[in-house]
PDB file of C-alpha atoms and ligand atoms in Angstrom:
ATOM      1  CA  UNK A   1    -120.753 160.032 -53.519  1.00  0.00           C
ATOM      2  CA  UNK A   2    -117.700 158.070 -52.838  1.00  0.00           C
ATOM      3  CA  UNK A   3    -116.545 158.714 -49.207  1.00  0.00           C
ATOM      4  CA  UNK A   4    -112.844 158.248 -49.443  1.00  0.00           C
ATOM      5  CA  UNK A   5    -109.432 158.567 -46.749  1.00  0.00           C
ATOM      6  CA  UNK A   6    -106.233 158.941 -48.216  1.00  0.00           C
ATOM      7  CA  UNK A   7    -103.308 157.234 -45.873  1.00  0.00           C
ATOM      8  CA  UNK A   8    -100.077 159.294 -46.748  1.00  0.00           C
ATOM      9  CA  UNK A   9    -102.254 162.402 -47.460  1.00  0.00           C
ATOM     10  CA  UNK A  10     -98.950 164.462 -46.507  1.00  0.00           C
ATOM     11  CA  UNK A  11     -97.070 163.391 -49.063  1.00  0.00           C
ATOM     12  CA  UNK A  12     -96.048 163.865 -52.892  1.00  0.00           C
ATOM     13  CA  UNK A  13     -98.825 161.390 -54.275  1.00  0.00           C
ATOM     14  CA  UNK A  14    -100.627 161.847 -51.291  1.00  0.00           C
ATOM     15  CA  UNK A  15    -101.326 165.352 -51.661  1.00  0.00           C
ATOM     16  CA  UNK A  16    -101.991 165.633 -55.389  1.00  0.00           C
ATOM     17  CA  UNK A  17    -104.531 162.500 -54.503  1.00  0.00           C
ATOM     18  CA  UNK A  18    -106.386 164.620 -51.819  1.00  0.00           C
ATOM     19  CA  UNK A  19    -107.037 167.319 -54.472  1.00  0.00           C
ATOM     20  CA  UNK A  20    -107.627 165.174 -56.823  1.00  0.00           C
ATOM     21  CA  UNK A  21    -110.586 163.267 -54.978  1.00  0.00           C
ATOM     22  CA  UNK A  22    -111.893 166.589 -53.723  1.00  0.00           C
ATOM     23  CA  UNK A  23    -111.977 167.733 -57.616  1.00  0.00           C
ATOM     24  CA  UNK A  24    -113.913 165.215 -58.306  1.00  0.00           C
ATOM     25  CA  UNK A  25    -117.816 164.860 -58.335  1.00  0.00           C
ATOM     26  CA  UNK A  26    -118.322 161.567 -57.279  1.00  0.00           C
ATOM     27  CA  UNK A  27    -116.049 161.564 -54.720  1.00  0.00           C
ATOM     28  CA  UNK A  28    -115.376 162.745 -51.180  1.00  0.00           C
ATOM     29  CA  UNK A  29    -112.642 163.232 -49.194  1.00  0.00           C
ATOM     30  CA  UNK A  30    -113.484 162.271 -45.664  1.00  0.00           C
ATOM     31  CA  UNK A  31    -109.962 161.426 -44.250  1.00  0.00           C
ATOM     32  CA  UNK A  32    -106.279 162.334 -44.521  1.00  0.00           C
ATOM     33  CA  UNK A  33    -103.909 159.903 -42.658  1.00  0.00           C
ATOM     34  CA  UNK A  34    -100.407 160.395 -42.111  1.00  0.00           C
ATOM     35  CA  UNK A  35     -97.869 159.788 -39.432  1.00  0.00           C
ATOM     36  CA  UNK A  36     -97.889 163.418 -38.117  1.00  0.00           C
ATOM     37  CA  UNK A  37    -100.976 165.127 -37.755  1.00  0.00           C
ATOM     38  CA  UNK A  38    -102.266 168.567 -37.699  1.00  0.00           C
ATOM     39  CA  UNK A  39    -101.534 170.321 -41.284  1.00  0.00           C
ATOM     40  CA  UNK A  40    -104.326 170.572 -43.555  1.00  0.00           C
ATOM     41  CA  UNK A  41    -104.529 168.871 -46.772  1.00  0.00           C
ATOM     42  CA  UNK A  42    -107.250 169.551 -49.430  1.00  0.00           C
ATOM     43  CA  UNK A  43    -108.774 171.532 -46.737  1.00  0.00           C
ATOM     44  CA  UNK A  44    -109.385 168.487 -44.156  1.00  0.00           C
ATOM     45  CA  UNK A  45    -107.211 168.206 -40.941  1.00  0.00           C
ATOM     46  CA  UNK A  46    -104.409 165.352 -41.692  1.00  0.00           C
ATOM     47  CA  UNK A  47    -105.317 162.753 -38.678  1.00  0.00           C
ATOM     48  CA  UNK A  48    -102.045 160.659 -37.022  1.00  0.00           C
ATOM     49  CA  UNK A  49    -104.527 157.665 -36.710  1.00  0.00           C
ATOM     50  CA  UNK A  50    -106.261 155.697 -39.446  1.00  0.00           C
ATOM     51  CA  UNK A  51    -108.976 155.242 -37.246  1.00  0.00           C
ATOM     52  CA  UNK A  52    -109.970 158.601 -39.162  1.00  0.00           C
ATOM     53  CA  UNK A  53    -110.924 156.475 -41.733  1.00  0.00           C
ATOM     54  CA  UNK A  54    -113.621 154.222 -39.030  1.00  0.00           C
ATOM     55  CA  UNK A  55    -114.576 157.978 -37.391  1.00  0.00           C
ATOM     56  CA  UNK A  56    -115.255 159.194 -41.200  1.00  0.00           C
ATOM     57  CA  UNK A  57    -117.217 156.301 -42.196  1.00  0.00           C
ATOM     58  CA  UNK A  58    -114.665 155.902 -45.724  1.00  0.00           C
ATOM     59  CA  UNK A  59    -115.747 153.557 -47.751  1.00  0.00           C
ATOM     60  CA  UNK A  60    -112.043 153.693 -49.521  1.00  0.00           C
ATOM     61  CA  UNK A  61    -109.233 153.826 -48.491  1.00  0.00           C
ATOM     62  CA  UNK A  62    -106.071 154.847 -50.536  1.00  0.00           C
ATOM     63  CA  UNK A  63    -102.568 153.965 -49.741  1.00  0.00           C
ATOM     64  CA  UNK A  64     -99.435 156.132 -51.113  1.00  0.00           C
ATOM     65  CA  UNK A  65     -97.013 155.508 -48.126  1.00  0.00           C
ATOM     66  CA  UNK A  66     -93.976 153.615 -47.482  1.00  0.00           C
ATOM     67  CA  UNK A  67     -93.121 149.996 -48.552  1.00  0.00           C
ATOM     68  CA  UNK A  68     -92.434 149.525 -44.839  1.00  0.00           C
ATOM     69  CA  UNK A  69     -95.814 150.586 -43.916  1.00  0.00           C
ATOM     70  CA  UNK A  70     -98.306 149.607 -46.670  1.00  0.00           C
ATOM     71  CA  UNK A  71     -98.889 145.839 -45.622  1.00  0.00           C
ATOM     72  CA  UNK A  72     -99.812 147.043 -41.958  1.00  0.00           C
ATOM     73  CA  UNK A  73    -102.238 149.464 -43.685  1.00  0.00           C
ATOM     74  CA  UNK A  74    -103.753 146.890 -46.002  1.00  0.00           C
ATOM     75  CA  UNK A  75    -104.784 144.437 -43.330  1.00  0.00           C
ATOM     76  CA  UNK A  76    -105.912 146.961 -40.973  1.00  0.00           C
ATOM     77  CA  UNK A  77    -108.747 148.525 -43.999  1.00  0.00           C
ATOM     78  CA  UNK A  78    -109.192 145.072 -45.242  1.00  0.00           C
ATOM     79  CA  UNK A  79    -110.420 143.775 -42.080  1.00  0.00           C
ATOM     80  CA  UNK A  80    -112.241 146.870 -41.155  1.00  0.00           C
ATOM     81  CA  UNK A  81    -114.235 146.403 -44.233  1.00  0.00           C
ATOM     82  CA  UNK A  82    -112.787 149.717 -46.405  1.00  0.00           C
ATOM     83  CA  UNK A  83    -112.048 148.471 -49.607  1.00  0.00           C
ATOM     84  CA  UNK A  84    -108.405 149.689 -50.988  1.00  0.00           C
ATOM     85  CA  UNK A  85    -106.762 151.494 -53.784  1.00  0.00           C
ATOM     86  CA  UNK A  86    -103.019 150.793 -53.297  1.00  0.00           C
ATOM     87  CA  UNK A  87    -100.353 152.566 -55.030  1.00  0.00           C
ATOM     88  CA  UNK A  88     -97.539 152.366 -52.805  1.00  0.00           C
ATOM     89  CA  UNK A  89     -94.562 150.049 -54.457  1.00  0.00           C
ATOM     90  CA  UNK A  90     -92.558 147.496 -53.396  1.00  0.00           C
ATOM     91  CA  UNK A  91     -94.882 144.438 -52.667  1.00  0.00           C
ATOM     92  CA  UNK A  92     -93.372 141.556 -53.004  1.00  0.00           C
ATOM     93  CA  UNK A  93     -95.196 138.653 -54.589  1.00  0.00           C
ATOM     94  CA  UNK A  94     -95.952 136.863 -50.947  1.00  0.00           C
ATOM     95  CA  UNK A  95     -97.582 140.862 -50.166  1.00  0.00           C
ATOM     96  CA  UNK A  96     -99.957 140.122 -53.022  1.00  0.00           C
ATOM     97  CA  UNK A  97    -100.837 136.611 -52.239  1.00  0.00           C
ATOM     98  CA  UNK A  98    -101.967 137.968 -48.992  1.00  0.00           C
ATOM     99  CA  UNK A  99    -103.766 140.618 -49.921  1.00  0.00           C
ATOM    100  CA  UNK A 100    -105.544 138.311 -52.649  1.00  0.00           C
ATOM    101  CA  UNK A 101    -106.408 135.974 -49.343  1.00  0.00           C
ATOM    102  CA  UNK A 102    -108.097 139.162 -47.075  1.00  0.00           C
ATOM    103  CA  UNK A 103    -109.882 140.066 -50.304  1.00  0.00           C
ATOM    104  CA  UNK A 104    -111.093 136.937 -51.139  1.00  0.00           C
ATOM    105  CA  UNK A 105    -112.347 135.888 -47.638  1.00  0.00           C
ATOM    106  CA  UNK A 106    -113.015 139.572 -45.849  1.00  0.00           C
ATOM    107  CA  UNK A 107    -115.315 142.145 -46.280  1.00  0.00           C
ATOM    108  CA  UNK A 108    -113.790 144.029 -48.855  1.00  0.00           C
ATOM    109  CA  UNK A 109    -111.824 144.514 -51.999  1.00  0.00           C
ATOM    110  CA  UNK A 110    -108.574 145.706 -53.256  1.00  0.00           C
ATOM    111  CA  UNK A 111    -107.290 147.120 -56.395  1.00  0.00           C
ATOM    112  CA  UNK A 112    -103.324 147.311 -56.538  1.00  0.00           C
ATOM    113  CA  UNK A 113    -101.384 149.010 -58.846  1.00  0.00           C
ATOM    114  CA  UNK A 114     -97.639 150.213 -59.498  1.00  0.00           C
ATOM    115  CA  UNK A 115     -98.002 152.300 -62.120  1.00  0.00           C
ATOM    116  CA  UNK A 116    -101.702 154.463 -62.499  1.00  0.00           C
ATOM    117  CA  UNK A 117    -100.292 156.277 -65.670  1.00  0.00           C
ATOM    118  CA  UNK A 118    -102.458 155.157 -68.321  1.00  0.00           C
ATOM    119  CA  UNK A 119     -99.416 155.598 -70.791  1.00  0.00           C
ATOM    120  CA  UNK A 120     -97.152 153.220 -68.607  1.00  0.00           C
ATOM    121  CA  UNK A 121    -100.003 150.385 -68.914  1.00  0.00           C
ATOM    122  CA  UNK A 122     -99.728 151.125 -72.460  1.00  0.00           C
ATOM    123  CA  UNK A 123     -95.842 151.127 -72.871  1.00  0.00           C
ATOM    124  CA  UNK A 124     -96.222 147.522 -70.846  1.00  0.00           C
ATOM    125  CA  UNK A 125     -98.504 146.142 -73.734  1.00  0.00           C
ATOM    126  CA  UNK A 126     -96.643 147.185 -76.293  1.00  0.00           C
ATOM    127  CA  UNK A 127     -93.661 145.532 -74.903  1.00  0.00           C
ATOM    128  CA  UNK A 128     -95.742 142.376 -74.187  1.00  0.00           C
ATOM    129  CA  UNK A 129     -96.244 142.718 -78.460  1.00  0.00           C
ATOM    130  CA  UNK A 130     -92.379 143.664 -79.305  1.00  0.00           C
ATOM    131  CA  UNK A 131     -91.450 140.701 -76.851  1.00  0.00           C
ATOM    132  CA  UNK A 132     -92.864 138.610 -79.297  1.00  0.00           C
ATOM    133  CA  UNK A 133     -90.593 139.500 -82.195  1.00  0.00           C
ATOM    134  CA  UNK A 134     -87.674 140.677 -80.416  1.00  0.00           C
ATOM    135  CA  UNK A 135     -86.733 138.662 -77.518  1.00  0.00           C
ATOM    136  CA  UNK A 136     -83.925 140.809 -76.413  1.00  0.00           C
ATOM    137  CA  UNK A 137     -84.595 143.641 -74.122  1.00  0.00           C
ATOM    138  CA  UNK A 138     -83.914 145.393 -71.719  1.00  0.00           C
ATOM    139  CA  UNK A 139     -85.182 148.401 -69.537  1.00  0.00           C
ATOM    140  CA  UNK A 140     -84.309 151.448 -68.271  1.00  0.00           C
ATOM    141  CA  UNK A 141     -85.948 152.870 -65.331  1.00  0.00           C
ATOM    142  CA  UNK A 142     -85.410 156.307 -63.935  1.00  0.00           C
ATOM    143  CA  UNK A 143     -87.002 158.120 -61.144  1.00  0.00           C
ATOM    144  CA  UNK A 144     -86.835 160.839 -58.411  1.00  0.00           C
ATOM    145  CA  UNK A 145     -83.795 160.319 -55.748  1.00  0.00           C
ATOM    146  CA  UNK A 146     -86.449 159.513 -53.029  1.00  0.00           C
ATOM    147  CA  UNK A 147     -87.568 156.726 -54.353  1.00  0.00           C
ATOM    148  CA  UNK A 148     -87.809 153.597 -51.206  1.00  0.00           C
ATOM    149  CA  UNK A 149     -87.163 150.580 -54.041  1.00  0.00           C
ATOM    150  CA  UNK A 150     -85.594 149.743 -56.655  1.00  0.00           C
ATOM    151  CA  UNK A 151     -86.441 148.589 -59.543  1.00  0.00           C
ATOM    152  CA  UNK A 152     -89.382 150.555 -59.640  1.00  0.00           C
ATOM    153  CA  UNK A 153     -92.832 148.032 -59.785  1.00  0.00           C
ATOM    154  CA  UNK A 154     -93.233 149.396 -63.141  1.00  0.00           C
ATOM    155  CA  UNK A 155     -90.460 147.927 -64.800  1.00  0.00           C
ATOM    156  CA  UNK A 156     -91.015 144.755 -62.814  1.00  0.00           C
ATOM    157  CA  UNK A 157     -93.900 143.935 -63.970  1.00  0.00           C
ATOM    158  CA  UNK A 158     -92.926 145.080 -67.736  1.00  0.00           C
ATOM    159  CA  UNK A 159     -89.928 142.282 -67.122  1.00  0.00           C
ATOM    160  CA  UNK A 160     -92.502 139.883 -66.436  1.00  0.00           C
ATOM    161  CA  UNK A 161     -94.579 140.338 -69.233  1.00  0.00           C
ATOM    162  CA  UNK A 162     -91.785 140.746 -71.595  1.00  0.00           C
ATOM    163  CA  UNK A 163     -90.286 137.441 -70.427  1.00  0.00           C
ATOM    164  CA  UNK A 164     -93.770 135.308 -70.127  1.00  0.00           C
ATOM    165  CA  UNK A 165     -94.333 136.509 -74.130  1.00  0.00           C
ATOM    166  CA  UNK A 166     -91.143 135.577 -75.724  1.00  0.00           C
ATOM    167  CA  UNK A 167     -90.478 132.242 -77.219  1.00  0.00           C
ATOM    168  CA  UNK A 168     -87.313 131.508 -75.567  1.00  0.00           C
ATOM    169  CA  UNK A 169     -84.926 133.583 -73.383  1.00  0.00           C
ATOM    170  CA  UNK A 170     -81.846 134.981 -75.139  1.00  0.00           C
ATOM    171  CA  UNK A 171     -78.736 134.254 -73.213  1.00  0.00           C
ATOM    172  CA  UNK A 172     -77.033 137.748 -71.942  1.00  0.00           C
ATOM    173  CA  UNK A 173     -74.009 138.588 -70.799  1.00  0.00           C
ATOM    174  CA  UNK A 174     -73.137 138.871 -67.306  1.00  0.00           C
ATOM    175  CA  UNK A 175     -70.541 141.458 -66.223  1.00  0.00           C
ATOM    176  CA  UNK A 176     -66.918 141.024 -65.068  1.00  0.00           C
ATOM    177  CA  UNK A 177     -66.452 140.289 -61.142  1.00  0.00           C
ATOM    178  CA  UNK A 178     -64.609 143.860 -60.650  1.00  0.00           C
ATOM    179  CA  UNK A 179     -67.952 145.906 -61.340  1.00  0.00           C
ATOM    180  CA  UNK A 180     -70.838 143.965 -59.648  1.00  0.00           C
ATOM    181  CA  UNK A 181     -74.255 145.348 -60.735  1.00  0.00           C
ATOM    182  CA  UNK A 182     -72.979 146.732 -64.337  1.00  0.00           C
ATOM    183  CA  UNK A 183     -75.594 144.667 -65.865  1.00  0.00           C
ATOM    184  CA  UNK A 184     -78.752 145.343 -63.481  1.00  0.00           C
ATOM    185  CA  UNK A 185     -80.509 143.250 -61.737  1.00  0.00           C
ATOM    186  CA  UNK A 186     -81.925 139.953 -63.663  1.00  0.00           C
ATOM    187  CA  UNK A 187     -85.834 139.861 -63.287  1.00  0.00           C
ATOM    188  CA  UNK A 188     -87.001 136.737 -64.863  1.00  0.00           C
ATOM    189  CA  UNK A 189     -83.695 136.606 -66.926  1.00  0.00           C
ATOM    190  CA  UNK A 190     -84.506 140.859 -67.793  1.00  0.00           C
ATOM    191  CA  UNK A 191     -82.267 142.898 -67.291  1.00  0.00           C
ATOM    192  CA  UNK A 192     -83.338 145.947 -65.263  1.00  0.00           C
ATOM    193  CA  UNK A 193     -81.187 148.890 -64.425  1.00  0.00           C
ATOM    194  CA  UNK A 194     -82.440 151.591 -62.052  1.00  0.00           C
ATOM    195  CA  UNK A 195     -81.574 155.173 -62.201  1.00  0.00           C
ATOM    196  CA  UNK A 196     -81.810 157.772 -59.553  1.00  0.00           C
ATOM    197  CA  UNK A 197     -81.403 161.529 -59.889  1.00  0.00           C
ATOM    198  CA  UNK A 198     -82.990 164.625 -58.454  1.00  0.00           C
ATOM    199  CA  UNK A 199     -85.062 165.881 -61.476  1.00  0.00           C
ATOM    200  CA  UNK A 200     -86.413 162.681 -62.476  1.00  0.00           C
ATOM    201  CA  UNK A 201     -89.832 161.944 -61.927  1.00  0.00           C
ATOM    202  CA  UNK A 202     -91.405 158.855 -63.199  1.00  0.00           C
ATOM    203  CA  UNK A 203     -89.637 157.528 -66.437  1.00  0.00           C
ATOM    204  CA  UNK A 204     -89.380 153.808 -68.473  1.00  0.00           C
ATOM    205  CA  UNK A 205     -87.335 152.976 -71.124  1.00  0.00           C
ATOM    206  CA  UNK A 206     -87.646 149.415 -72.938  1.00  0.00           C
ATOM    207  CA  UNK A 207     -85.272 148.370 -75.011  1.00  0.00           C
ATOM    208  CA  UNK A 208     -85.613 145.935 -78.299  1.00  0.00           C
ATOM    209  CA  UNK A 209     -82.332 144.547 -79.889  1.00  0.00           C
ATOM    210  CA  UNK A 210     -82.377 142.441 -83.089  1.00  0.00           C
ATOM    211  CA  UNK A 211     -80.342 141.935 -86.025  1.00  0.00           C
ATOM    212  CA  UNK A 212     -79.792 145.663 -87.601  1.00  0.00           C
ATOM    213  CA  UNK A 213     -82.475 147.239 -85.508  1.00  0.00           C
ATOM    214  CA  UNK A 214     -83.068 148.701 -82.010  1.00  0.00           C
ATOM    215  CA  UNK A 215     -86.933 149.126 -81.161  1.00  0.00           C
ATOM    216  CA  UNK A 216     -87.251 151.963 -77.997  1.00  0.00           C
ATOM    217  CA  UNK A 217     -90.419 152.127 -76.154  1.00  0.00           C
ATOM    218  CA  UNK A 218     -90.128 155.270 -73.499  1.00  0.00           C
ATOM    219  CA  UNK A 219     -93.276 156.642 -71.145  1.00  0.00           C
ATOM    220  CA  UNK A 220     -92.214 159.580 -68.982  1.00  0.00           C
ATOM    221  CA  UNK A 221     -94.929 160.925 -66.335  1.00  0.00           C
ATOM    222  CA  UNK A 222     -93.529 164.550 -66.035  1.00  0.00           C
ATOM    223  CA  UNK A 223     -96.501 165.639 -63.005  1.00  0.00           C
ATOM    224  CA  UNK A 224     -98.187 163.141 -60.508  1.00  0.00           C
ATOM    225  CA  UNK A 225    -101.205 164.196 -62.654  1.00  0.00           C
ATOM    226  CA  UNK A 226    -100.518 161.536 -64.529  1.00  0.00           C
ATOM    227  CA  UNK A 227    -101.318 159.034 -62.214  1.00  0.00           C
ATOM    228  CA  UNK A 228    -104.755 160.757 -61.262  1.00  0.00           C
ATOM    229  CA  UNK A 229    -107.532 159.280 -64.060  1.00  0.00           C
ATOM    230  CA  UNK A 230    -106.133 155.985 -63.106  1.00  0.00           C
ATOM    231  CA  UNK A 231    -106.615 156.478 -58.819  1.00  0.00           C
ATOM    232  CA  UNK A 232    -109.899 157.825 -59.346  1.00  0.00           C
ATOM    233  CA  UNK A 233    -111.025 155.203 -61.824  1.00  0.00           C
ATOM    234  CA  UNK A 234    -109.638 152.713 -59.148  1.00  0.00           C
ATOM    235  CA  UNK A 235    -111.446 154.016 -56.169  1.00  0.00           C
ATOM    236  CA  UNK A 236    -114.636 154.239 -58.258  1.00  0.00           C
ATOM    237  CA  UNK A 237    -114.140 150.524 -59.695  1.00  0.00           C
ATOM    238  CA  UNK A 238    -113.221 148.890 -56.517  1.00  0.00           C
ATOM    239  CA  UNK A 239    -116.340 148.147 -54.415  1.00  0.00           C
ATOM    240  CA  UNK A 240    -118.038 146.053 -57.556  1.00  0.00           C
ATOM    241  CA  UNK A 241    -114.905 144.073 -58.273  1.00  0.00           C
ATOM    242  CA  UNK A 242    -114.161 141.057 -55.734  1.00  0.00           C
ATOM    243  CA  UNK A 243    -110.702 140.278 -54.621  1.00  0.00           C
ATOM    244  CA  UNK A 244    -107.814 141.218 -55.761  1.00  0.00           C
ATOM    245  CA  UNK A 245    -107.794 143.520 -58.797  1.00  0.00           C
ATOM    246  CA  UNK A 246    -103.991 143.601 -59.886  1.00  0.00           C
ATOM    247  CA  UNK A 247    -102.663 146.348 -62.212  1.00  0.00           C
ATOM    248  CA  UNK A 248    -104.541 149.144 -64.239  1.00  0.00           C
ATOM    249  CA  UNK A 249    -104.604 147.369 -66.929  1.00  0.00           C
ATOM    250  CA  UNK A 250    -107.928 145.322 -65.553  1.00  0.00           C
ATOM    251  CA  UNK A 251    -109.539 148.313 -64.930  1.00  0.00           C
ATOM    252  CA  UNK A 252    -109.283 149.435 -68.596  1.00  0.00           C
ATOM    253  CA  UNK A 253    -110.438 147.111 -70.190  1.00  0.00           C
ATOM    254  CA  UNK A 254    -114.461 146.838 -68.412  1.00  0.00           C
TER     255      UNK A 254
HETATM  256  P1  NAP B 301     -93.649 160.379 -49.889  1.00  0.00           P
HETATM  257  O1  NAP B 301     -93.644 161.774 -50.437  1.00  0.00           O
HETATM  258  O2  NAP B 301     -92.516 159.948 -49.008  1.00  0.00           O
HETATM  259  O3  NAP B 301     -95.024 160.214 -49.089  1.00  0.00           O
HETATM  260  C1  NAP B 301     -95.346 159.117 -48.282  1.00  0.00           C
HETATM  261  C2  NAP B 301     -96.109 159.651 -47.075  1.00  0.00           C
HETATM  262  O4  NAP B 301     -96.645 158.527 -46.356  1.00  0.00           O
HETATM  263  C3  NAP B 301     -95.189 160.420 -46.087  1.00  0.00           C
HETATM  264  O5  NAP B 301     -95.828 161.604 -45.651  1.00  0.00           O
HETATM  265  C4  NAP B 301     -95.016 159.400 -44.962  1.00  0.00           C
HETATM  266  O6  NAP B 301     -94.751 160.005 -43.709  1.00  0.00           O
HETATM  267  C5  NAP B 301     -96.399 158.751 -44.965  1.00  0.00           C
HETATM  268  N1  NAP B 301     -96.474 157.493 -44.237  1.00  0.00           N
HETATM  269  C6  NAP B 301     -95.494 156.581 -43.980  1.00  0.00           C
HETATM  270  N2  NAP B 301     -95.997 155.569 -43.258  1.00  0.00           N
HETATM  271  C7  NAP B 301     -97.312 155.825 -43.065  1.00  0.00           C
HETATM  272  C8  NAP B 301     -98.370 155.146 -42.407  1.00  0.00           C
HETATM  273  N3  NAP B 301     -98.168 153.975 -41.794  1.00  0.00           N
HETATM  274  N4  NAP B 301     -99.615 155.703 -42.411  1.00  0.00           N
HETATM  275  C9  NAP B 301     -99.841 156.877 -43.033  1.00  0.00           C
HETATM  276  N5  NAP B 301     -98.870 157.570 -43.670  1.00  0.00           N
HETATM  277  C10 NAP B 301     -97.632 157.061 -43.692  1.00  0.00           C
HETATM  278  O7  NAP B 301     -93.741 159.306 -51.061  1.00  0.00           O
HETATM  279  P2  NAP B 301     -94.450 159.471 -52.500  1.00  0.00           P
HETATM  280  O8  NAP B 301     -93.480 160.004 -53.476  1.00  0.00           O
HETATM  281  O9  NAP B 301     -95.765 160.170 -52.318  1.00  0.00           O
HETATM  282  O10 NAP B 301     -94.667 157.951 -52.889  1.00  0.00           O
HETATM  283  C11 NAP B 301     -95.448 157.095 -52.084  1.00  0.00           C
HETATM  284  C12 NAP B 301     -95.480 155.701 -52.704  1.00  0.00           C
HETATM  285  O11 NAP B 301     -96.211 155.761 -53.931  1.00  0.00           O
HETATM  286  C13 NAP B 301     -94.106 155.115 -53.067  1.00  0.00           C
HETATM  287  O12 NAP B 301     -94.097 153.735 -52.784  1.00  0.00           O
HETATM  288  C14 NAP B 301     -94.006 155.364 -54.551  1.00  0.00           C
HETATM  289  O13 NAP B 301     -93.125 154.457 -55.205  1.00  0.00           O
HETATM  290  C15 NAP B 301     -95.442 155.132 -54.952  1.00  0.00           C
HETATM  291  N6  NAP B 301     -95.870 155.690 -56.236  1.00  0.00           N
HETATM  292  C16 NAP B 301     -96.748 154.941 -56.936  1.00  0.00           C
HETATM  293  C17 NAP B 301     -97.279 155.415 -58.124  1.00  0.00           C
HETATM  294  C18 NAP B 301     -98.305 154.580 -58.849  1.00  0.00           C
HETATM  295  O14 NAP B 301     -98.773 155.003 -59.934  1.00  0.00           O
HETATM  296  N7  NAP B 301     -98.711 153.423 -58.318  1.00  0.00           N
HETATM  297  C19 NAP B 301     -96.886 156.672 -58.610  1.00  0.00           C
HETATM  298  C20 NAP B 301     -95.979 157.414 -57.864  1.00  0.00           C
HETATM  299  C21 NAP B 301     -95.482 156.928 -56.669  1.00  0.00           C
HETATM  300  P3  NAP B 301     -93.209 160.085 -43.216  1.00  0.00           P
HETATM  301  O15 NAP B 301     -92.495 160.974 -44.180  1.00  0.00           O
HETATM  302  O16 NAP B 301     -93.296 160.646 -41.837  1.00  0.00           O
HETATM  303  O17 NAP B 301     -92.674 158.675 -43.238  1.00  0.00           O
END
């Protein structure tokens, strides 16, 4: 058995994660961390203090918080020696180099991810493939109204890929000075726009121009139980993979 603490166990992801790990066979949930303590999640007392986690002996440690909080989080578990599943967005490229470093020289291991929907890993490699023939694109990204940053991670890291496979980068056109922002924000000469509505939940469009044609890849998650096979293959991969595992996609293909 898996002795697991979920950090953010009060909230959306949080919760569904708490059920999730108690659902599952392998696992168990031994902690719930969140800033208020008190309620019950999953059945287990939610703790204001992730020294839960030490008390509970958790061997992982999964983080669905707050792109203000996460970093604080990962150090803390890292250094404690509880390996990490983190799904919280919004790291920037210096967050990951440091995480690599306290995984690389600590105790313990990390897998990161900022998508766990096996169908948005897909969508990504399929993109990576289109990129190839169609070097114009761009994506749509559209999510829930409480959503801390934009663009999402997702379509990030489906920019990247999209611009590290073409051949050459098409040149787009900006917009005019009196609407700032009309053409998204330029990830690695991608644009990305972000949309945010009450309704949404998790949802990527990529789009493929060429002459005559429009390719569309779309993934929607509808339920956070998308993102479930993908946590619990996470916490059950981490421990045996050293470092820093970045993205689902690793994961899928052992
Ligand atoms: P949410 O409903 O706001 O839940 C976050 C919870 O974390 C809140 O209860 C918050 O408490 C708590 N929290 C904040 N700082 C904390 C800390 N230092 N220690 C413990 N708990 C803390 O947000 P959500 O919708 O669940 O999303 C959480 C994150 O997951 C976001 O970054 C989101 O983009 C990401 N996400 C990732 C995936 C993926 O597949 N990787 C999928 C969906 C969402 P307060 O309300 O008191 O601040």
């Amino acid at each position: 058995m898996i002795r697991v603490g979920v950090l953010g166990a009060r909230g959306r992801m949080g919760r569904t994660v708490c059920a999730a790990v108690v659902a599952d066979p392998d696992c168990e949930l031994v902690a719930a961390v969140d800033t208020q303590a008190g309620e019950a999640v999953a059945g287990l007392e939610v703790s204001d203090s992730p020294d839960a986690l030490l008390a509970s002996s958790a061997q992982v440690a999964v983080d669905f918080t707050h792109p203000s909080a996460v970093m604080g989080n990962v150090r803390w578990c890292l250094t404690q020696g509880i390996h990490m599943v983190v799904g919280t967005t919004g790291l920037t490229p210096a967050d990951l180099d440091e995480i690599r470093s306290l995984a690389d020289s600590g105790p313990a291991n990390a897998v990161v991810a900022p998508n766990f929907a096996v169908g948005a890993v897909l969508a990504l490699r399929f993109a990576e493939q289109a990129a190839a023939w169609f070097p114009d694109a761009e994506i749509i990204e559209l999510h829930h109204e409480a959503k801390a940053d934009a663009p999402s991670g997702t379509a990030i890291a489906t920019a990247r890929a999209i611009a590290a496979a073409r051949g050459h980068q098409p040149v787009a056109p900006a917009g005019d000075d009196a609407h700032p922002g009309a053409r998204g924000a330029d990830i690695d000469g991608v644009r990305v726009h972000s949309v945010r509505l009450p309704g949404l939940l998790a949802h990527e469009e990529i789009l493929f121009g060429g002459p005559g044609q429009v390719l569309t890849i779309r993934h929607d998650s509808t339920d956070r139980a998308s993102f479930m096979p993908g946590v619990l293959l996470a916490i059950k991969a981490v421990a045996s993979r050293p470092g820093l595992t970045h993205g689902l996609g690793a994961l899928l293909e052992d």
